[in-house]
Amino acid sequence: MKIKMTINNVLKEVEVSPSEFLLDVLRRLDYMSVKKGCDTGTCGVCTVLMDGKPVLSCSVLAASADGHKITTIEGLRDDPEFKAISQALLDEGADQCGFCSPGLILNVYAMKRDLKNPTEEEMKKYLVGNLCRCTGYVPQMRAIKKYFEVRS
Amino acid sequence: MKEVKRPINKVDGYGLVSGQPVYTDDLAPKNSLVVKILRSPHAFARIKNINTEKAKSLEGVECVLTYKDVPRNIFTRAGQGYPEPSPYDKYILDEYVRYVGDEVAVVAARDEFTAEKALKLLEVEYEVLEPVLDFEKSKGSKSIIHPEKDYKSESFVSSDPKNNIAATYEMSIGDIEKEIEESDVVVKERFYTQAQAHVMMEPHAAYSYIDMQGRLVIVSSTQVPFHVRRILARALGMPIKKIRVIKPRIGGGFGGKQAIHGEPYVALVTLKTGKPAKVYYTRKEVFESTYTRHPMRFDVTIGADKNGKINVIDVRGLSDTGAYGEHALTTFMVAGSKVLPMYNKVKAVRFGGDVVYTNHPPAGAYRGYGAIQANFAIESAMDMLAEKLNMDPVKLREINMIRENETSPIFKIMGEGREGVDMIVRSCKLDECVEKGAKKIDWENKFKAKKEGKKVKGVGMAIAMQGSGIAKIDMGAATLKLNEDGSFNLLIGATDIGTGSDTILSQIAAEVLNVPTESIIPYSSDTDVTPFDVGAYASSTTYVSGNAVRIAAEKMKEEIIKAGAEYFEVPIEEVEFDGKEIKTKDNKITLQKLAEILYYNENQKQLSTTGSYVGDESPSPFMAGYAEVEVDTETGKVDLLNYVAVVDCGTPINPNLAKVQVEGGLAQGIGMAMYEEVIYDKNGRLLTNNMMNYKIPSRVDIKNLDVELVDSYEPTGPFGAKSVGEIGIDTPPAAIANAVYNAVGVRIKDLPITPEKVLKALKEKQN
């Protein structure tokens, strides 16, 4: 079946099978920033924004993205918020293996819009679905807190 | 020092956070055949028959392989030194399958959908055999897991497959029985540690193709590209020179990628079809069909005099290597060699036991590598001893622990798989770590505080040591190449798996050359392009590969000075290089200008140097870990409120990256201590085969980690550095168990420390 998605502000018409997940379609279209980590909607590395809201692309059927706006990290490269979040992570050395970074950054990006002056606990709860095995989360939280203090 | 001891950003950081296509699966050719593996539904079975006809005739299927179609060369998948300390007990595909998830057959198709459909069309008839699912009953069981005739191991590995033993080890110093007899206080306890899954975020991945010279190229998410090349050559029966292994960015490894996994299957498909092929493990496959940590059992006996001086430590171990003996002997030896030397004032010490086969998924390398298992047992037993002595556990450690400029006879006796090396601990700030940690957690007050109420707080501690590479076995090398603009390519076989080693190795080169780190362009690792390096394991990269980089850079400095002397036509003694300019008393030229002249104008030649390093010793990083917990006595739930880690890793080359290594290690250690549990059903099928059932700590579980690096200098390390990759993981299991005991008086001796176990123990205590 054919669907239309606006991916990173570009309208695309894509042939998908009814059982295909958004994650696989995005990777097929070379949006390689969207990673595949767990197959069960648990790890958060496949996070993308759908109409601005974070979703797990491994759990969204591509067909249901028809007519929606999808944003991946590739679409945020010139966005000052993306630059600030990623720089904060880099400054703490919290990028490590980097596999979870794009998904985490997209969720932080959305959190910035959704939460006003969040506490650390609120931030952790918002980001709880973004797992990381390298950093122990603590340096990521240091970076995110710094980003919020400076930017908000 | 300008470039080291500086928390600069990772050189590849921006590429990673901006989602560049840098990992294996991102880079695989679009036309790659998709490789899928049919896996055993039985814990132990013989394949009587496989019908592949239906699968083969499915449109889009290009290749189906069973054990009848592949080379029958016995090998080990463990990526470690050579000669190999793991038994040769594995074929690419075999007629026996030894665990639920073991490889039965391979299909390659034009797309994933077709490949999966083809898997379902394979018809396999099994003769189901009696599995061995209890590692305590494996030795001498009537079910023999490895009956194959060509099973073998190197002469220094004591395998006994007829009795399901992958390896045995025994060592002893002094008169154990006499010292136990003469001790005023003796503790004798049994401990268990569980299998733990690595759960690196990127699953195992590999792709392969044939290059224009007809050579086999494998691109793999591996920690050990050079070992992969050697092992593949053996398994496939090909010369090493016909194989090239390239490592792109790696999404975490932790030891799980210190082996070969999907590489032989894509390689065979490419060799058979001539086409590119790729494999990307599902998370279920990562759990069921790669590695876990070796579960171990320890019987620990410690004897001390009434003043707390420990006379004797006797450790009897049993380790479960699962269906294959990867890292069997070496993890078991590390359980002794990286824990027992901490208590170097004993009169007698003994360590020994068996590593047995079972029909569980194979155990393999995992951060902490045996040390974390034994650390839990011994550091728990130490607290039990302290209680019997009515002594503060911190004081017990202070009386007995190793200190700077001391040694232990164990260093010489126990290496990894083989004899170790004698060494004096030249840098050891363990005493400072213990003291600082105690202060930070407010030990004095919290340890003695009254323990009352429904929710009770308690503190606990443990100390740990690890190593820095494997002395006299593991080698790293680095090549530096001067470019015509004065920048340098740094070619390293060392494998950055997300640790930031490309960055810290660049910092080391920059420091020696006195140039900014930005002038160093690192590339790791490609067996055709970069010099040999055993890879990222055993906490070796900063120390072993770092020293190789230092040597290469020192040689480069000499080469630059020599080229300057030739240019100015003066003796080299009259030439200086300050990183920017090459100077004599009267003349000077910038490095950039000299490089340009060297490559385009006069006396033309390439400046390029290589350094190699193998450690004569393996300096230990040390750590003291302090946990503060709150135990809910009504539910048994343990909350880890705070974890203080004070670490001596020598001088950190990049303090940020070193600290994150410790923080990441701690979180994994906390996972092992409190959450992570590999569970099988009665037939040996893994129940925790996804990330919903297998629980790694989330952001909410990790509350406060307080990491401090003490000021230390390791004279044999590059700019005073030791390793930091593993040490962080070691202390949480024992420190948290000790804290729970200190809070509510129950001791959990088998990991993980779950609410159920705590509650059960609390109920038993009341009765």
Coordinates of C-alpha atoms in Angstrom, one line a residue, chain B residues 237-715:
Chain B
G237 CA 39.8 -23.3 6.7
M238 CA 41.1 -20.3 4.9
P239 CA 44.4 -18.5 5.1
I240 CA 44.4 -15.4 7.3
K241 CA 45.6 -13.3 4.4
K242 CA 42.4 -14.0 2.5
I243 CA 40.3 -12.3 5.2
R244 CA 39.9 -8.7 6.1
V245 CA 37.9 -7.6 9.2
I246 CA 36.7 -4.0 9.6
K247 CA 35.2 -2.7 12.8
P248 CA 32.9 0.4 12.4
R249 CA 31.4 2.2 15.4
I250 CA 30.2 -0.2 18.0
G251 CA 27.0 0.2 20.1
G252 CA 28.4 -1.2 23.3
G253 CA 30.1 -4.6 24.0
F254 CA 31.0 -5.2 27.7
G255 CA 32.6 -8.5 26.6
G256 CA 29.6 -9.7 24.7
K257 CA 31.3 -8.8 21.4
Q258 CA 34.7 -10.3 22.5
A259 CA 33.9 -13.3 20.3
I260 CA 32.6 -14.3 17.0
H261 CA 28.8 -14.7 16.6
G262 CA 27.2 -14.1 13.2
E263 CA 30.4 -13.7 11.3
P264 CA 30.9 -17.3 10.1
Y265 CA 27.3 -17.5 8.8
V266 CA 27.5 -14.3 6.7
A267 CA 31.0 -15.4 5.5
L268 CA 29.8 -18.8 4.3
V269 CA 26.8 -17.3 2.6
T270 CA 29.0 -14.8 0.8
L271 CA 31.5 -17.5 -0.1
K272 CA 28.8 -19.8 -1.4
T273 CA 26.8 -17.1 -3.4
G274 CA 29.4 -14.5 -4.1
K275 CA 27.0 -11.9 -2.8
P276 CA 27.1 -9.5 0.1
A277 CA 25.2 -10.9 3.1
K278 CA 24.3 -9.4 6.5
V279 CA 23.0 -10.6 9.8
Y280 CA 21.4 -8.5 12.5
Y281 CA 20.5 -10.4 15.7
T282 CA 17.0 -10.0 17.1
R283 CA 17.0 -9.1 20.8
K284 CA 15.7 -12.5 21.5
E285 CA 18.7 -14.0 19.7
V286 CA 21.1 -11.7 21.6
F287 CA 19.6 -13.1 24.9
E288 CA 19.2 -16.8 23.9
S289 CA 22.1 -17.3 21.5
T290 CA 25.0 -15.2 22.5
Y291 CA 26.7 -15.1 25.9
T292 CA 25.9 -14.5 29.5
R293 CA 28.2 -14.0 32.5
H294 CA 29.4 -17.3 34.0
P295 CA 27.2 -18.2 37.0
M296 CA 29.5 -19.3 39.8
R297 CA 29.3 -20.9 43.2
F298 CA 31.9 -20.2 45.9
D299 CA 32.7 -21.9 49.2
V300 CA 34.7 -19.4 51.1
T301 CA 36.6 -20.0 54.3
I302 CA 38.5 -17.2 56.0
G303 CA 40.4 -17.5 59.2
A304 CA 41.7 -14.6 61.3
D305 CA 43.2 -14.0 64.7
K306 CA 41.2 -12.1 67.3
N307 CA 42.8 -8.8 66.3
G308 CA 41.4 -9.1 62.8
K309 CA 44.6 -10.2 61.1
I310 CA 43.6 -12.6 58.3
N311 CA 45.7 -15.8 58.2
V312 CA 44.1 -17.8 55.5
I313 CA 41.6 -17.6 52.7
D314 CA 40.4 -20.8 51.0
V315 CA 38.1 -20.5 48.0
R316 CA 36.5 -23.5 46.3
G317 CA 34.6 -22.5 43.1
L318 CA 32.3 -24.0 40.5
S319 CA 31.6 -22.2 37.3
D320 CA 28.9 -22.9 34.7
T321 CA 30.2 -22.3 31.2
G322 CA 27.0 -23.4 29.5
A323 CA 27.1 -25.4 26.3
Y324 CA 30.5 -24.2 25.1
G325 CA 33.7 -23.6 27.0
E326 CA 34.4 -20.0 25.9
H327 CA 36.5 -18.1 28.5
A328 CA 35.9 -21.1 30.8
L329 CA 39.4 -21.3 32.4
T330 CA 40.3 -17.7 32.2
T331 CA 37.2 -16.2 33.9
F332 CA 37.6 -18.8 36.6
M333 CA 41.2 -17.9 37.2
V334 CA 40.5 -14.2 37.2
A335 CA 38.0 -14.9 40.0
G336 CA 41.0 -15.8 42.1
S337 CA 43.8 -13.7 40.6
K338 CA 41.9 -10.3 40.7
V339 CA 40.5 -10.6 44.1
L340 CA 42.8 -12.6 46.4
P341 CA 45.9 -10.4 46.0
M342 CA 43.9 -7.6 47.8
Y343 CA 44.5 -9.5 51.0
N344 CA 48.2 -10.0 50.6
K345 CA 49.1 -10.4 54.3
V346 CA 47.7 -13.9 54.6
K347 CA 49.9 -16.9 55.5
A348 CA 48.0 -19.3 53.3
V349 CA 45.7 -19.1 50.4
R350 CA 44.0 -21.6 48.2
F351 CA 41.9 -21.3 45.1
G352 CA 40.5 -24.0 42.9
G353 CA 37.6 -25.8 41.3
D354 CA 35.9 -26.8 38.1
V355 CA 34.3 -25.1 35.2
V356 CA 31.5 -27.4 34.0
Y357 CA 29.4 -27.7 30.8
T358 CA 25.6 -27.5 31.0
N359 CA 22.9 -27.2 28.3
H360 CA 22.5 -23.5 29.0
P361 CA 23.4 -20.7 26.5
P362 CA 27.2 -20.3 26.6
A363 CA 28.8 -18.1 29.1
G364 CA 31.5 -15.8 27.9
A365 CA 33.5 -12.7 28.6
Y366 CA 31.7 -10.0 30.5
R367 CA 33.0 -6.9 32.2
G368 CA 34.4 -7.9 35.6
Y369 CA 35.3 -11.3 34.1
G370 CA 35.1 -13.6 37.1
A371 CA 36.4 -10.9 39.5
I372 CA 32.9 -9.5 40.2
Q373 CA 31.6 -13.0 41.0
A374 CA 34.4 -13.8 43.5
N375 CA 34.3 -10.2 44.8
F376 CA 30.7 -10.7 45.9
A377 CA 31.6 -13.9 47.7
I378 CA 34.8 -12.8 49.4
E379 CA 33.7 -9.3 50.2
S380 CA 30.5 -10.6 51.7
A381 CA 32.5 -13.2 53.8
M382 CA 34.8 -10.4 54.9
D383 CA 31.8 -8.5 56.5
M384 CA 30.7 -11.7 58.1
L385 CA 34.1 -12.1 59.6
A386 CA 34.1 -8.5 60.8
E387 CA 30.9 -9.2 62.6
K388 CA 32.2 -12.3 64.3
L389 CA 35.3 -10.2 65.3
N390 CA 33.0 -7.4 66.5
M391 CA 35.0 -5.2 64.3
D392 CA 34.1 -2.4 61.9
P393 CA 34.3 -3.8 58.3
V394 CA 36.2 -0.8 57.2
K395 CA 38.8 -1.4 59.8
L396 CA 39.1 -5.1 58.9
R397 CA 39.9 -4.1 55.3
E398 CA 42.4 -1.5 56.5
I399 CA 44.3 -4.0 58.6
N400 CA 44.6 -6.6 55.8
M401 CA 44.5 -4.9 52.4
I402 CA 47.3 -4.4 49.9
R403 CA 49.2 -1.1 49.9
E404 CA 51.5 0.7 47.6
N405 CA 54.9 -0.9 46.9
E406 CA 53.7 -4.2 48.2
T407 CA 53.2 -7.5 46.3
S408 CA 51.4 -10.8 46.4
P409 CA 52.7 -14.2 45.4
I410 CA 49.4 -14.7 43.6
F411 CA 50.5 -12.3 40.8
K412 CA 53.2 -14.7 39.7
I413 CA 51.2 -17.9 40.1
M414 CA 47.9 -16.9 38.5
G415 CA 47.6 -15.3 35.1
E416 CA 44.8 -15.6 32.7
G417 CA 44.8 -19.2 31.6
R418 CA 48.5 -19.5 32.4
E419 CA 51.1 -18.5 34.9
G420 CA 51.0 -14.8 35.8
V421 CA 53.8 -12.3 36.3
D422 CA 55.5 -11.2 39.4
M423 CA 54.9 -7.5 40.1
I424 CA 55.0 -4.9 42.8
V425 CA 52.0 -2.7 43.1
R426 CA 53.7 0.6 42.2
S427 CA 50.5 2.7 42.3
C428 CA 47.9 1.8 44.9
K429 CA 45.8 4.4 46.6
L430 CA 43.3 1.8 47.9
D431 CA 43.8 3.1 51.4
E432 CA 42.9 6.6 50.3
C433 CA 39.9 5.3 48.4
V434 CA 38.6 3.5 51.6
E435 CA 39.2 6.5 53.7
K436 CA 37.6 9.1 51.4
G437 CA 34.6 6.8 50.6
A438 CA 34.0 6.4 54.3
K439 CA 33.9 10.1 54.8
K440 CA 31.7 10.8 51.8
I441 CA 29.1 8.3 52.9
D442 CA 29.4 9.3 56.6
W443 CA 30.2 5.8 57.5
E444 CA 31.1 6.4 61.1
N445 CA 27.6 7.7 62.0
K446 CA 25.5 5.6 59.5
F447 CA 27.1 2.3 60.3
K448 CA 26.4 2.6 64.0
A449 CA 23.0 4.3 63.6
K450 CA 20.1 2.6 65.3
K451 CA 18.2 0.4 62.9
E452 CA 14.5 0.6 63.7
G453 CA 11.2 1.2 62.0
K454 CA 9.4 -0.1 58.9
K455 CA 11.9 1.4 56.5
V456 CA 15.5 0.9 57.7
K457 CA 18.6 2.4 56.3
G458 CA 22.0 0.8 56.3
V459 CA 25.5 1.2 54.7
G460 CA 27.8 -1.4 53.4
M461 CA 31.1 -1.4 51.6
A462 CA 33.5 -3.5 49.5
I463 CA 36.9 -3.0 47.9
A464 CA 38.0 -4.3 44.6
M465 CA 40.9 -4.6 42.2
Q466 CA 41.1 -5.5 38.5
G467 CA 44.0 -5.4 36.0
S468 CA 45.3 -3.4 33.0
G469 CA 45.5 -5.8 30.1
I470 CA 46.9 -9.3 30.2
A471 CA 50.6 -9.2 31.0
K472 CA 53.0 -10.8 28.5
I473 CA 50.2 -12.1 26.4
D474 CA 48.2 -9.3 24.9
M475 CA 49.8 -6.8 22.6
G476 CA 48.7 -3.5 21.0
A477 CA 50.3 -1.5 18.3
A478 CA 49.8 2.0 16.7
T479 CA 51.0 3.7 13.6
L480 CA 51.4 7.4 13.2
K481 CA 51.6 9.0 9.8
L482 CA 52.5 12.7 9.2
N483 CA 50.4 14.5 6.6
E484 CA 51.6 17.4 4.5
D485 CA 49.6 19.9 6.6
G486 CA 51.2 18.9 9.8
S487 CA 48.3 16.7 11.0
F488 CA 48.8 13.1 11.9
N489 CA 46.8 9.9 11.1
L490 CA 46.7 7.6 14.1
L491 CA 46.1 4.1 13.0
I492 CA 45.1 1.8 15.8
G493 CA 44.1 -1.8 16.0
A494 CA 42.6 -0.9 19.4
T495 CA 38.8 -1.0 19.3
D496 CA 36.7 1.8 20.5
I497 CA 33.4 0.2 21.5
G498 CA 31.9 3.4 23.0
T499 CA 34.5 3.9 25.7
G500 CA 36.1 6.9 24.0
S501 CA 39.4 5.1 23.4
D502 CA 39.9 6.7 20.0
T503 CA 39.8 10.0 21.9
I504 CA 42.1 9.2 24.7
L505 CA 44.6 7.5 22.4
S506 CA 44.6 10.7 20.3
Q507 CA 45.2 12.7 23.4
I508 CA 48.2 10.5 24.3
A509 CA 49.7 11.0 20.8
A510 CA 49.0 14.7 21.0
E511 CA 50.6 15.1 24.4
V512 CA 53.8 13.4 23.3
L513 CA 54.0 15.4 20.1
N514 CA 52.9 18.6 21.9
V515 CA 50.2 19.2 19.3
P516 CA 46.5 19.8 19.9
T517 CA 44.4 16.7 19.9
E518 CA 42.5 18.1 16.9
S519 CA 45.7 17.5 14.9
I520 CA 45.4 13.7 15.5
I521 CA 43.0 11.9 13.2
P522 CA 42.4 8.4 14.7
Y523 CA 41.2 5.4 12.7
S524 CA 40.3 2.1 14.3
S525 CA 40.2 -0.8 13.3
D526 CA 40.7 -2.6 10.1
T527 CA 42.9 -5.7 9.9
D528 CA 44.2 -4.5 6.5
V529 CA 44.9 -1.0 7.4
T530 CA 45.7 -0.7 11.1
P531 CA 48.5 -2.5 13.0
F532 CA 47.8 -5.5 15.2
D533 CA 46.0 -5.1 18.5
V534 CA 44.3 -7.8 20.5
G535 CA 41.2 -5.5 20.9
A536 CA 39.1 -4.1 23.6
Y537 CA 39.0 -6.4 26.6
A538 CA 40.7 -7.0 29.9
S539 CA 40.7 -3.3 30.6
S540 CA 43.6 -3.0 28.3
T541 CA 43.1 -0.2 25.8
T542 CA 44.4 2.8 27.8
Y543 CA 47.3 0.9 29.3
V544 CA 48.4 -1.5 26.5
S545 CA 47.3 0.4 23.4
G546 CA 48.0 3.7 25.1
N547 CA 51.6 2.7 25.7
A548 CA 51.9 1.6 22.0
V549 CA 50.6 5.1 20.9
R550 CA 53.1 6.8 23.3
I551 CA 55.9 4.8 21.7
A552 CA 54.8 5.5 18.2
A553 CA 54.5 9.2 19.0
E554 CA 58.0 9.3 20.7
K555 CA 59.4 7.7 17.5
M556 CA 57.5 10.3 15.4
K557 CA 59.0 13.1 17.4
E558 CA 62.5 11.7 16.7
E559 CA 61.7 11.3 13.0
I560 CA 60.6 14.9 12.8
I561 CA 63.7 16.1 14.5
K562 CA 65.8 13.9 12.2
A563 CA 64.0 15.4 9.1
G564 CA 64.6 18.9 10.5
A565 CA 68.3 18.2 11.0
E566 CA 68.6 17.0 7.4
Y567 CA 66.7 20.0 6.2
F568 CA 68.9 22.5 8.1
E569 CA 72.0 20.3 7.6
V570 CA 72.9 20.3 11.3
P571 CA 73.4 17.4 13.8
I572 CA 70.2 16.2 15.4
E573 CA 71.4 17.3 18.8
E574 CA 71.0 20.9 17.6
V575 CA 67.4 20.5 16.6
E576 CA 64.3 21.0 18.8
F577 CA 60.7 20.3 18.0
D578 CA 58.1 22.1 20.1
G579 CA 55.0 20.8 18.4
K580 CA 54.7 23.7 16.1
E581 CA 58.2 24.5 14.9
I582 CA 61.4 22.7 14.2
K583 CA 64.2 24.9 15.5
T584 CA 67.9 25.2 15.5
K585 CA 69.9 28.0 17.2
D586 CA 69.5 30.2 14.1
N587 CA 66.7 28.8 12.0
K588 CA 63.2 27.6 12.3
I589 CA 60.5 26.0 10.1
T590 CA 56.9 25.1 10.9
L591 CA 56.0 21.5 11.0
Q592 CA 53.5 22.2 8.3
K593 CA 56.1 23.7 6.0
L594 CA 58.6 21.0 6.7
A595 CA 55.9 18.3 5.9
E596 CA 55.0 20.1 2.7
I597 CA 58.6 20.2 1.6
L598 CA 59.1 16.5 2.6
Y599 CA 56.2 15.4 0.5
Y600 CA 56.6 17.7 -2.6
N601 CA 60.0 19.4 -2.8
E602 CA 63.2 18.1 -1.3
N603 CA 64.6 14.9 0.0
Q604 CA 61.1 13.5 -0.3
K605 CA 59.9 10.8 2.0
Q606 CA 56.9 9.8 4.2
L607 CA 57.3 10.1 7.9
S608 CA 55.6 7.2 9.6
T609 CA 56.2 5.3 12.8
T610 CA 54.8 2.3 14.6
G611 CA 54.9 1.5 18.3
S612 CA 54.0 -1.9 19.9
Y613 CA 53.5 -2.7 23.5
V614 CA 53.0 -5.7 25.6
G615 CA 52.7 -5.2 29.4
D616 CA 55.4 -6.8 31.5
E617 CA 52.9 -6.4 34.3
S618 CA 49.2 -5.7 34.6
P619 CA 48.8 -2.8 37.1
S620 CA 45.6 -3.0 39.1
P621 CA 43.1 -0.2 39.4
F622 CA 41.6 -0.2 42.8
M623 CA 38.3 1.0 44.2
A624 CA 36.3 1.3 47.4
G625 CA 32.5 1.2 47.0
Y626 CA 30.1 2.3 49.6
A627 CA 26.3 1.7 49.3
E628 CA 23.5 3.2 51.4
V629 CA 20.3 1.4 51.1
E630 CA 16.8 1.6 52.6
V631 CA 15.0 -1.7 53.2
D632 CA 11.3 -1.9 53.5
T633 CA 10.8 -4.6 56.1
E634 CA 7.1 -5.1 55.1
T635 CA 7.9 -5.8 51.4
G636 CA 11.6 -6.6 51.3
K637 CA 12.1 -3.9 48.7
V638 CA 15.6 -2.5 48.7
D639 CA 16.2 1.1 47.5
L640 CA 19.7 2.0 46.8
L641 CA 19.8 5.6 48.0
N642 CA 23.4 6.5 47.2
Y643 CA 26.5 4.8 45.9
V644 CA 29.9 6.3 46.6
A645 CA 32.8 5.0 44.5
V646 CA 36.4 6.2 45.0
V647 CA 38.6 4.9 42.3
D648 CA 42.4 4.7 41.8
C649 CA 42.8 4.3 38.0
G650 CA 46.2 6.1 37.9
T651 CA 46.1 9.4 36.2
P652 CA 43.0 9.6 34.0
I653 CA 43.9 10.7 30.4
N654 CA 40.4 12.1 30.0
P655 CA 38.7 12.6 33.4
N656 CA 35.2 12.9 32.0
L657 CA 35.5 9.7 30.0
A658 CA 37.1 7.8 32.9
K659 CA 34.4 8.9 35.3
V660 CA 31.7 7.8 32.9
Q661 CA 33.3 4.4 32.6
V662 CA 33.0 4.1 36.4
E663 CA 29.4 5.3 36.4
G664 CA 28.4 2.9 33.6
G665 CA 30.2 0.0 35.4
L666 CA 28.5 0.8 38.7
A667 CA 25.0 0.8 37.0
Q668 CA 25.8 -2.6 35.6
G669 CA 27.0 -3.8 38.9
I670 CA 23.9 -2.5 40.6
G671 CA 21.9 -4.3 38.0
M672 CA 23.6 -7.6 38.8
A673 CA 23.2 -6.9 42.5
M674 CA 19.5 -6.1 42.5
Y675 CA 17.6 -6.6 39.3
E676 CA 19.1 -8.8 36.6
E677 CA 18.2 -12.4 36.6
V678 CA 18.5 -15.0 33.8
I679 CA 15.6 -17.4 34.3
Y680 CA 15.1 -20.7 32.5
D681 CA 12.1 -23.0 32.4
K682 CA 12.4 -26.7 33.4
N683 CA 13.4 -27.6 29.8
G684 CA 16.2 -25.1 29.7
R685 CA 14.3 -22.5 27.6
L686 CA 15.2 -18.9 28.5
L687 CA 12.2 -17.1 29.9
T688 CA 14.0 -13.7 30.2
N689 CA 14.6 -13.5 26.5
N690 CA 13.5 -9.9 26.0
M691 CA 14.0 -6.5 27.6
M692 CA 10.6 -6.6 29.3
N693 CA 11.4 -9.8 31.2
Y694 CA 15.1 -9.2 31.7
K695 CA 15.3 -6.0 33.7
I696 CA 18.3 -3.8 33.4
P697 CA 18.3 -0.7 35.6
S698 CA 16.4 2.2 34.2
R699 CA 17.0 5.9 34.8
V700 CA 14.6 5.8 37.8
D701 CA 16.4 2.9 39.5
I702 CA 19.8 4.6 39.4
K703 CA 19.5 7.3 42.0
N704 CA 22.8 8.8 43.1
L705 CA 26.2 7.8 42.0
D706 CA 29.0 9.7 43.5
V707 CA 32.3 8.9 41.7
E708 CA 35.6 10.3 42.7
L709 CA 39.0 9.5 41.1
V710 CA 41.9 9.9 43.5
D711 CA 45.2 11.4 42.5
S712 CA 47.4 8.5 41.5
Y713 CA 50.3 7.9 39.1
E714 CA 51.2 4.5 37.6
P715 CA 54.8 4.7 36.5

